[in-house]
Structure formats: C-alpha cells, structure tokens
Tab-separated table of C-alpha atoms in Angstrom:
chain	number	residue	atom	x	y	z
A	1	MET	CA	-41.703	-16.717	45.491
A	2	ALA	CA	-43.069	-19.199	47.534
A	3	GLU	CA	-43.920	-18.201	51.065
A	4	ASN	CA	-41.191	-18.447	53.825
A	5	GLY	CA	-38.452	-18.564	51.467
A	6	SER	CA	-39.351	-22.195	50.317
A	7	ALA	CA	-38.490	-22.951	46.815
A	8	PRO	CA	-40.933	-22.132	44.145
A	9	SER	CA	-42.888	-24.602	42.133
A	10	VAL	CA	-41.615	-23.242	38.830
A	11	SER	CA	-38.443	-21.376	37.674
A	12	LEU	CA	-38.947	-19.426	34.597
A	13	LEU	CA	-35.819	-18.727	32.608
A	14	VAL	CA	-35.793	-15.671	30.531
A	15	PRO	CA	-32.740	-15.063	28.317
A	16	VAL	CA	-32.232	-11.418	27.372
A	17	TYR	CA	-29.727	-9.898	24.953
A	18	ASN	CA	-30.589	-6.561	23.398
A	19	VAL	CA	-34.496	-7.002	23.373
A	20	GLU	CA	-35.713	-3.560	24.709
A	21	ARG	CA	-38.238	-3.517	22.130
A	22	TYR	CA	-40.235	-6.514	23.217
A	23	LEU	CA	-38.932	-7.213	26.573
A	24	ALA	CA	-41.639	-5.259	28.537
A	25	GLU	CA	-44.541	-7.013	26.908
A	26	CYS	CA	-42.687	-10.609	27.719
A	27	LEU	CA	-42.384	-9.921	31.379
A	28	ASP	CA	-45.767	-8.115	31.704
A	29	SER	CA	-47.016	-11.445	30.308
A	30	VAL	CA	-45.359	-13.434	33.437
A	31	VAL	CA	-46.703	-11.002	35.908
A	32	ALA	CA	-50.307	-11.440	34.538
A	33	GLN	CA	-49.887	-15.323	35.365
A	34	THR	CA	-52.919	-16.781	37.023
A	35	PHE	CA	-50.382	-19.256	38.840
A	36	GLY	CA	-48.190	-17.379	40.893
A	37	ASP	CA	-45.838	-19.797	42.809
A	38	PHE	CA	-42.902	-19.146	40.286
A	39	GLU	CA	-39.479	-17.226	40.280
A	40	VAL	CA	-38.294	-15.499	36.955
A	41	VAL	CA	-34.699	-15.709	36.382
A	42	CYS	CA	-33.688	-13.258	33.712
A	43	VAL	CA	-30.152	-13.799	32.309
A	44	ASN	CA	-28.989	-10.819	30.901
A	45	ASP	CA	-26.290	-11.766	28.530
A	46	GLY	CA	-24.361	-8.527	28.265
A	47	SER	CA	-27.232	-6.457	26.734
A	48	THR	CA	-25.951	-3.048	25.499
A	49	ASP	CA	-29.147	-1.472	24.703
A	50	GLY	CA	-32.198	-0.656	27.477
A	51	SER	CA	-32.832	-4.213	28.482
A	52	ARG	CA	-31.281	-4.343	31.620
A	53	ASP	CA	-33.169	-0.842	32.699
A	54	ILE	CA	-36.462	-2.512	31.631
A	55	ILE	CA	-35.696	-5.561	34.045
A	56	GLU	CA	-34.860	-3.305	36.906
A	57	ARG	CA	-38.661	-2.237	36.893
A	58	TYR	CA	-39.564	-5.582	37.757
A	59	LEU	CA	-37.205	-6.241	40.380
A	60	ALA	CA	-39.240	-4.785	42.834
A	61	ASP	CA	-41.575	-8.059	42.710
A	62	PRO	CA	-39.387	-10.674	44.711
A	63	ARG	CA	-40.380	-13.410	42.269
A	64	PHE	CA	-38.052	-11.675	39.936
A	65	ARG	CA	-34.087	-11.938	39.754
A	66	VAL	CA	-31.436	-11.050	37.443
A	67	ILE	CA	-28.255	-12.775	36.511
A	68	ASP	CA	-25.727	-10.293	34.712
A	69	LYS	CA	-23.208	-11.827	32.694
A	70	ALA	CA	-20.818	-11.146	29.852
A	71	ASN	CA	-21.993	-11.983	26.600
A	72	SER	CA	-21.244	-15.540	25.753
A	73	GLY	CA	-24.062	-16.691	23.816
A	74	TYR	CA	-27.570	-18.480	24.195
A	75	GLY	CA	-26.267	-22.062	25.549
A	76	ALA	CA	-24.055	-20.478	28.335
A	77	SER	CA	-26.894	-18.057	29.404
A	78	MET	CA	-29.621	-20.928	29.559
A	79	ASN	CA	-26.970	-23.294	31.491
A	80	ARG	CA	-26.217	-20.449	33.842
A	81	GLY	CA	-30.018	-20.424	34.189
A	82	LEU	CA	-30.461	-23.972	35.073
A	83	ARG	CA	-27.639	-23.822	37.573
A	84	GLU	CA	-29.438	-20.980	39.235
A	85	ALA	CA	-32.905	-22.662	39.176
A	86	ARG	CA	-34.729	-23.614	42.412
A	87	GLY	CA	-38.057	-24.699	41.345
A	88	LYS	CA	-39.552	-28.220	41.023
A	89	TYR	CA	-40.277	-27.241	37.309
A	90	VAL	CA	-38.435	-25.250	34.741
A	91	ALA	CA	-39.865	-23.504	31.747
A	92	ILE	CA	-38.381	-21.175	29.357
A	93	LEU	CA	-39.879	-17.895	27.838
A	94	GLU	CA	-37.754	-16.250	25.086
A	95	SER	CA	-37.668	-12.421	25.867
A	96	ASP	CA	-39.430	-11.342	22.417
A	97	ASP	CA	-42.207	-13.560	23.018
A	98	PHE	CA	-45.016	-13.788	25.526
A	99	MET	CA	-47.642	-16.153	27.062
A	100	GLU	CA	-51.070	-16.348	27.833
A	101	PRO	CA	-52.188	-15.753	31.555
A	102	GLY	CA	-53.324	-19.203	31.940
A	103	ALA	CA	-50.145	-20.787	30.725
A	104	LEU	CA	-48.202	-21.763	33.813
A	105	GLU	CA	-51.408	-22.942	35.628
A	106	ARG	CA	-52.561	-25.413	32.963
A	107	LEU	CA	-48.769	-26.737	32.419
A	108	VAL	CA	-48.300	-27.263	36.220
A	109	GLY	CA	-51.685	-28.492	36.795
A	110	VAL	CA	-51.132	-31.423	33.946
A	111	ALA	CA	-47.737	-32.147	35.065
A	112	GLU	CA	-48.922	-32.844	38.686
A	113	ASP	CA	-51.957	-34.726	37.588
A	114	ILE	CA	-50.160	-36.986	35.613
A	115	GLY	CA	-46.623	-37.247	36.972
A	116	ALA	CA	-45.152	-36.114	33.625
A	117	GLN	CA	-41.360	-35.399	33.124
A	118	VAL	CA	-42.179	-32.992	30.483
A	119	VAL	CA	-45.432	-31.378	29.587
A	120	LYS	CA	-45.397	-29.870	25.937
A	121	ALA	CA	-48.068	-27.550	24.137
A	122	ARG	CA	-48.730	-26.019	20.807
A	123	PHE	CA	-48.075	-22.209	20.187
A	124	TRP	CA	-48.956	-19.389	18.059
A	125	PHE	CA	-46.931	-17.854	15.292
A	126	TYR	CA	-47.136	-14.462	16.037
A	127	TRP	CA	-46.574	-11.152	13.828
A	128	SER	CA	-47.015	-7.630	15.517
A	129	THR	CA	-46.941	-5.832	12.144
A	130	PRO	CA	-48.849	-4.298	10.050
A	131	ALA	CA	-51.458	-5.599	12.950
A	132	PRO	CA	-51.248	-8.300	15.494
A	133	ARG	CA	-51.855	-11.599	13.926
A	134	ASN	CA	-51.538	-15.061	15.374
A	135	GLU	CA	-51.435	-18.289	13.467
A	136	PRO	CA	-51.551	-21.697	15.303
A	137	TYR	CA	-48.836	-24.001	14.945
A	138	ARG	CA	-50.099	-27.455	13.735
A	139	PHE	CA	-48.183	-30.632	14.587
A	140	TYR	CA	-46.598	-31.867	11.570
A	141	GLY	CA	-47.120	-35.626	12.257
A	142	ASP	CA	-49.547	-37.728	14.171
A	143	VAL	CA	-48.288	-36.531	17.783
A	144	THR	CA	-50.057	-38.250	20.781
A	145	CYS	CA	-52.039	-35.529	22.584
A	146	GLY	CA	-53.872	-35.539	26.034
A	147	ARG	CA	-52.060	-38.836	27.627
A	148	PRO	CA	-48.742	-39.956	28.682
A	149	PHE	CA	-46.366	-41.800	26.287
A	150	CYS	CA	-42.638	-42.480	25.997
A	151	PRO	CA	-41.349	-40.587	22.951
A	152	MET	CA	-39.161	-43.769	22.167
A	153	ASN	CA	-42.309	-45.712	21.872
A	154	ASP	CA	-43.864	-42.796	19.710
A	155	GLU	CA	-41.579	-41.150	17.773
A	156	ALA	CA	-43.646	-38.405	16.119
A	157	ILE	CA	-42.368	-35.797	18.671
A	158	PHE	CA	-38.780	-35.949	17.641
A	159	HIS	CA	-39.908	-34.397	14.468
A	160	GLU	CA	-41.657	-31.473	15.700
A	161	LYS	CA	-40.212	-27.772	16.064
A	162	PRO	CA	-38.193	-28.002	19.097
A	163	SER	CA	-40.093	-24.984	20.637
A	164	ILE	CA	-38.738	-25.836	24.133
A	165	TRP	CA	-40.305	-22.296	25.238
A	166	SER	CA	-43.753	-23.956	24.859
A	167	ALA	CA	-43.195	-26.966	27.565
A	168	LEU	CA	-42.170	-27.472	31.222
A	169	TYR	CA	-39.638	-29.795	32.759
A	170	ARG	CA	-39.271	-31.483	35.739
A	171	ARG	CA	-35.914	-30.240	37.049
A	172	ASP	CA	-34.816	-33.231	38.738
A	173	PHE	CA	-35.336	-35.146	35.402
A	174	LEU	CA	-33.158	-32.639	33.589
A	175	GLU	CA	-30.349	-32.760	36.198
A	176	ALA	CA	-30.501	-36.687	36.503
A	177	ASN	CA	-30.048	-36.968	32.532
A	178	ASP	CA	-27.397	-34.123	32.526
A	179	ILE	CA	-29.608	-32.421	29.982
A	180	ARG	CA	-28.030	-29.078	29.302
A	181	PHE	CA	-27.250	-26.669	26.281
A	182	LEU	CA	-24.435	-26.670	23.962
A	183	GLU	CA	-22.196	-23.749	24.486
A	184	THR	CA	-21.160	-22.363	21.251
A	185	PRO	CA	-20.500	-18.669	21.584
A	186	GLY	CA	-22.201	-16.849	18.756
A	187	ALA	CA	-24.233	-19.796	17.770
A	188	SER	CA	-27.776	-20.626	17.235
A	189	TYR	CA	-30.401	-23.526	17.188
A	190	GLN	CA	-29.097	-24.394	20.590
A	191	ASP	CA	-32.735	-25.486	21.397
A	192	ALA	CA	-32.355	-28.427	19.044
A	193	SER	CA	-29.807	-30.491	21.178
A	194	PHE	CA	-31.584	-29.717	24.222
A	195	ASN	CA	-34.956	-30.713	22.727
A	196	PHE	CA	-33.684	-33.883	21.459
A	197	LYS	CA	-32.005	-34.844	24.856
A	198	ALA	CA	-35.114	-34.501	26.685
A	199	TRP	CA	-37.100	-36.809	24.317
A	200	ALA	CA	-34.321	-39.138	24.209
A	201	CYS	CA	-34.643	-39.566	28.112
A	202	ALA	CA	-37.988	-39.088	28.827
A	203	ASP	CA	-40.455	-42.133	29.800
A	204	ARG	CA	-43.576	-40.006	30.525
A	205	VAL	CA	-44.358	-37.023	28.494
A	206	VAL	CA	-47.710	-35.339	28.042
A	207	VAL	CA	-48.417	-33.204	24.774
A	208	LEU	CA	-51.541	-30.623	24.923
A	209	ASP	CA	-53.241	-29.554	21.964
A	210	GLU	CA	-53.427	-26.359	23.063
A	211	GLU	CA	-51.575	-22.854	22.619
A	212	PHE	CA	-50.090	-20.695	25.345
A	213	VAL	CA	-47.016	-18.768	23.740
A	214	HIS	CA	-46.944	-16.264	21.143
A	215	TYR	CA	-43.779	-17.034	19.069
A	216	ARG	CA	-42.820	-13.729	17.596
A	217	GLN	CA	-41.995	-13.945	13.683
A	218	ASP	CA	-41.146	-10.324	12.920
A	219	ASN	CA	-37.860	-9.768	15.147
A	220	GLU	CA	-35.367	-9.173	12.400
A	221	ALA	CA	-32.606	-9.627	14.990
A	222	SER	CA	-33.540	-13.375	15.832
A	223	SER	CA	-30.801	-15.862	15.381
A	224	VAL	CA	-32.891	-17.974	12.901
A	225	ASN	CA	-32.864	-14.882	10.430
A	226	SER	CA	-29.121	-14.635	10.275
A	227	PRO	CA	-27.474	-16.247	7.412
A	228	ALA	CA	-24.118	-16.100	9.192
A	229	LYS	CA	-24.972	-19.029	11.375
A	230	VAL	CA	-24.619	-21.256	8.492
A	231	TYR	CA	-23.018	-24.265	10.241
A	232	CYS	CA	-24.542	-24.039	13.483
A	233	VAL	CA	-27.102	-26.733	12.935
A	234	CYS	CA	-24.368	-29.054	12.153
A	235	ASP	CA	-22.644	-28.424	15.704
A	236	GLU	CA	-25.963	-29.342	17.154
A	237	TYR	CA	-26.205	-32.710	15.249
A	238	ALA	CA	-22.737	-33.509	16.344
A	239	GLU	CA	-23.915	-32.874	19.938
A	240	MET	CA	-26.864	-35.109	19.541
A	241	ASP	CA	-24.776	-37.864	18.065
A	242	ALA	CA	-22.478	-37.624	21.008
A	243	PHE	CA	-25.639	-37.663	23.577
A	244	ALA	CA	-27.178	-40.608	21.825
A	245	CYS	CA	-23.848	-42.583	22.248
A	246	ARG	CA	-24.360	-42.257	25.819
A	247	LEU	CA	-27.437	-44.255	26.097
A	248	PRO	CA	-26.542	-47.606	24.732
A	249	ALA	CA	-30.151	-49.068	25.480
A	250	ARG	CA	-31.480	-46.612	22.966
A	251	ARG	CA	-28.721	-45.655	20.836
A	252	ASP	CA	-29.601	-47.540	17.819
A	253	ALA	CA	-33.286	-46.350	17.747
A	254	LEU	CA	-31.839	-42.903	18.262
A	255	ARG	CA	-29.244	-42.924	15.314
A	256	GLY	CA	-32.173	-43.688	13.079
A	257	ILE	CA	-34.347	-40.919	14.544
A	258	LEU	CA	-31.401	-38.434	14.150
A	259	THR	CA	-30.879	-39.402	10.556
A	260	ARG	CA	-34.430	-38.408	9.882
A	261	MET	CA	-34.001	-35.306	11.519
A	262	ARG	CA	-30.789	-34.377	10.155
A	263	TYR	CA	-32.276	-34.743	6.870
A	264	ASP	CA	-35.205	-32.370	7.414
A	265	SER	CA	-33.123	-29.962	9.426
A	266	TYR	CA	-30.437	-29.699	6.582
A	267	VAL	CA	-32.886	-29.259	3.942
A	268	TRP	CA	-34.549	-26.570	5.716
A	269	ASN	CA	-31.249	-24.898	6.117
A	270	ILE	CA	-30.456	-25.047	2.403
A	271	GLU	CA	-33.964	-23.526	1.705
A	272	ARG	CA	-33.827	-20.535	4.224
A	273	LEU	CA	-29.995	-19.387	2.840
A	274	SER	CA	-29.184	-17.174	0.150
A	275	PHE	CA	-28.081	-18.721	-3.100
A	276	ASP	CA	-24.448	-18.683	-2.523
A	277	LEU	CA	-24.803	-20.080	0.945
A	278	GLY	CA	-27.123	-22.682	0.260
A	279	ARG	CA	-24.866	-23.955	-2.613
A	280	GLN	CA	-21.947	-23.719	-0.152
A	281	PHE	CA	-23.899	-25.770	2.642
A	282	VAL	CA	-24.999	-28.428	0.259
A	283	PHE	CA	-21.321	-29.810	0.448
A	284	ARG	CA	-21.417	-29.978	4.076
A	285	MET	CA	-24.838	-32.037	3.955
A	286	ALA	CA	-22.981	-34.406	1.328
A	287	GLU	CA	-20.200	-34.786	3.780
A	288	ASP	CA	-22.126	-35.666	6.919
A	289	PHE	CA	-24.444	-38.031	5.079
A	290	ALA	CA	-21.712	-39.922	3.296
A	291	PRO	CA	-21.139	-42.173	6.105
A	292	LEU	CA	-24.845	-42.705	7.101
A	293	VAL	CA	-26.263	-43.610	3.836
A	294	GLU	CA	-23.815	-46.799	4.025
A	295	ASP	CA	-25.185	-47.549	7.603
A	296	ASP	CA	-28.561	-49.725	7.741
A	297	VAL	CA	-28.964	-48.640	11.317
A	298	ALA	CA	-28.702	-45.047	10.829
A	299	MET	CA	-31.137	-45.066	7.724
A	300	ALA	CA	-33.683	-47.332	9.055
A	301	ARG	CA	-36.077	-44.720	9.892
A	302	LEU	CA	-36.296	-42.869	6.557
A	303	GLU	CA	-38.810	-43.525	4.323
A	304	PRO	CA	-37.778	-44.826	0.767
A	305	TRP	CA	-37.921	-41.074	-0.959
A	306	ARG	CA	-36.165	-39.438	1.778
A	307	ALA	CA	-33.562	-42.228	1.799
A	308	GLU	CA	-33.220	-41.884	-2.057
A	309	ARG	CA	-32.672	-37.921	-1.575
A	310	ALA	CA	-30.050	-38.586	0.857
A	311	ARG	CA	-27.844	-40.879	-1.337
A	312	ALA	CA	-28.644	-38.161	-3.915
A	313	VAL	CA	-27.078	-35.418	-2.022
A	314	VAL	CA	-23.841	-37.740	-1.486
A	315	ARG	CA	-23.806	-38.677	-5.347
A	316	ASN	CA	-23.962	-34.985	-6.723
A	317	PRO	CA	-24.371	-32.292	-4.189
A	318	LEU	CA	-24.736	-29.518	-6.935
A	319	LEU	CA	-27.582	-31.303	-8.711
A	320	PHE	CA	-29.314	-32.058	-5.187
A	321	PHE	CA	-28.974	-28.373	-4.453
A	322	ALA	CA	-30.220	-27.626	-7.918
A	323	GLN	CA	-33.356	-29.767	-7.715
A	324	GLN	CA	-34.240	-28.716	-4.045
A	325	THR	CA	-34.317	-24.956	-4.915
A	326	CYS	CA	-35.903	-25.067	-8.167
A	327	GLN	CA	-39.676	-24.349	-8.165
A	328	ASP	CA	-42.405	-26.230	-9.682
A	329	ASP	CA	-44.242	-23.470	-11.235
A	330	TRP	CA	-41.131	-21.919	-12.978
A	331	SER	CA	-40.981	-22.095	-16.770
A	332	PHE	CA	-38.818	-24.674	-18.522
A	333	VAL	CA	-36.419	-21.692	-19.533
A	334	ARG	CA	-36.134	-20.576	-16.036
A	335	LYS	CA	-35.407	-24.149	-14.573
A	336	MET	CA	-32.460	-24.360	-17.392
A	337	ARG	CA	-31.120	-21.087	-16.563
A	338	HIS	CA	-31.230	-22.232	-12.811
A	339	TYR	CA	-29.553	-25.483	-13.367
A	340	LEU	CA	-26.753	-23.569	-15.407
A	341	ARG	CA	-26.320	-21.068	-12.528
A	342	VAL	CA	-25.749	-23.828	-10.019
A	343	GLY	CA	-23.427	-25.703	-11.772
A	344	GLY	CA	-22.952	-24.811	-15.468
A	345	PRO	CA	-23.660	-26.963	-18.639
A	346	SER	CA	-22.192	-30.293	-17.030
A	347	LEU	CA	-25.059	-29.996	-14.250
A	348	LEU	CA	-27.628	-29.429	-16.915
A	349	VAL	CA	-26.451	-32.548	-18.798
A	350	GLY	CA	-26.272	-34.507	-15.588
A	351	ALA	CA	-29.763	-33.577	-14.638
A	352	VAL	CA	-30.930	-34.850	-17.779
A	353	ARG	CA	-29.218	-38.274	-17.329
A	354	GLU	CA	-30.548	-38.373	-13.557
A	355	ARG	CA	-34.139	-37.789	-14.949
A	356	LEU	CA	-33.815	-40.323	-17.435
A	357	ARG	CA	-32.286	-42.805	-15.007
C-alpha cells in the first residue's frame, strides 16, 4: 500500500473461487513484483475449498485485503472489486494464472509515459503438466503495437482474444464510461463484454508486443471448459449490443464490428461443444443472425466469405453445422456419414444441391 495511507497506483483484482491448487503460485507472483505501489483485492466468491485459508497467509502484507462474499458469479465479484478499488489504475489477475515480476512496472511505466487509458500486452498459454510449457499468444490480426491509437480508427484489436487480465486500465476511464461486467450468476465469458466496452470508449490505447501473464490451460474447472454454459456467449453479445446503442456517435461502426465478433465467437462456441450441444446451439446462431443478414450496417464489416457463411446459417442451420464440423481430411464415406448423422438423408441431398449451386 502507498505510504501515509494514500491511494496506491494500482488496484490488482484477483477473483477467487475454489482454486486452492493454483492460488499460492498466483499470489506469490504478485509479491514478487518489482513495482510495489499496489493493493491486491482478493474477492472470495464463497469458496468451499482451502482458498480462503491460502489468502489468509498473505494478509500480513498490508497491501493485501480480502472481500468475502456469498457465491454470485464472476461478474458480480469483479464489479465488487471495481467498487472497492482505490488505485489510479486497475489490473486483473485470474487466480489460476501468474505474472512475471516486471509486469506491473512495465505496464504502469507505459501508461504514465504515454497517458494511455488502457495498456494491453500479449501473454503465454501455459501448461503445468506433464512439464511446464509456455506458448506465446500471437495477435490474430494486424494490431498496432508500441504507439497510442484509438480502437475505433484501428479495429483489429476488437477481434483479439479479450484477455482482460493482460491489461492495465485507468480507473477514472472505467468509471466515467460505466464500464462494468455483466452480472449473470453461473455464467462465463463475462470478460467479453467488459473488453468490448473498453475498446468502444477508449481514445488512447497502447498495445505491447510483450508477454507478462501465464494463462493456464490445464485447469479443468475453468468456465471455458464447461459445456453447460452453452448460451452465455449470447448473453454477452446482447449486453454489447445494448452498450453500443448508448454511444450514438459510434453506434453504426460498433454494430458492424459486433457482427464480425459475434460470427467468430459463435462459430468458436459450436466447435468447442459436444456434437449434440453444438447441433442445438446452431439454431440459436441462426435466430440471432436472421435480422443481421438483412441489415447493411450490421454486415458492413464482414468480408464476403464471412457474410456468405452468416447467410448460410440462417438459410439452413443444420447444413451450416455439418459443414462447419466436417474435417477436410476425412474420407468421402466418413463425410457422408457425418452429414447423415447431422440431418439424415434430406440434409445429405441438400448438401449436394448446395455444392452444385
């Protein structure tokens, strides 16, 4: 904590729910930071394992504090942390991840030097078993690195992985724009709408082509690995739509950006789900895209091939699902069996007609 009881430079929010296996490594990486002017706000979301006892060990350090609350989900926990934060900047660290010692020092230094509202960095995908392994995340598109930009003038950043835990945010920027998390108990992907809101409102962002956080991939309890949360991504996009409508000067551009984001996210959701759940979800995708494909403003940011695929899911959801989940290296016979499994003989006939068309 800052000297003389003054507000710290950084409020680091750590949401905690039943992560006793990883929590000490996470908090140890915070203690090891070369930048010391921070507070750590551990938000304990009703953990039933040993997580709370682990947090207790760190409370001797006056920079650490804990908020104990009844279990109400990630969004509610993060919003509680934002309300309690006192720092000039806010950072987030997931409790099954950990950061490099120089992370906060580098992020704060860039934010101060450039006057950025958000500083974003890359990260590592991390596996602890069978042996520790890191793979650097590479930006998907042509993201501007090393100099300030406005996301509305340089849209590639919207289409990157949200990874809100690899960024630093000005707290007054978040508060002025009412950037908060969607509170849906038991939901997941709640970083998606928070991330979108930040890019939608920011005028001065810096992205660093450097990694600071180890993003764990082998936590089986992670929400991203839960097929039960099939439609949570749809709730997040409804929240983004509503937020965009509150920004009239940027609304039309944001609608186009959101359609592209939604297409990629829904397809990703289909591909991660089991066969039965994916087949079920594709009808929701068709329902959500039906009004969009008739709206030129909403479709304006889609490349021709994405636009055609968006129309295809509305035209025939099961055919879209069969095409999306069919592997190129499968034999002809296996592909036919796949189409029959998805929609029976009529779908197979429809696929042939579609191919001829």
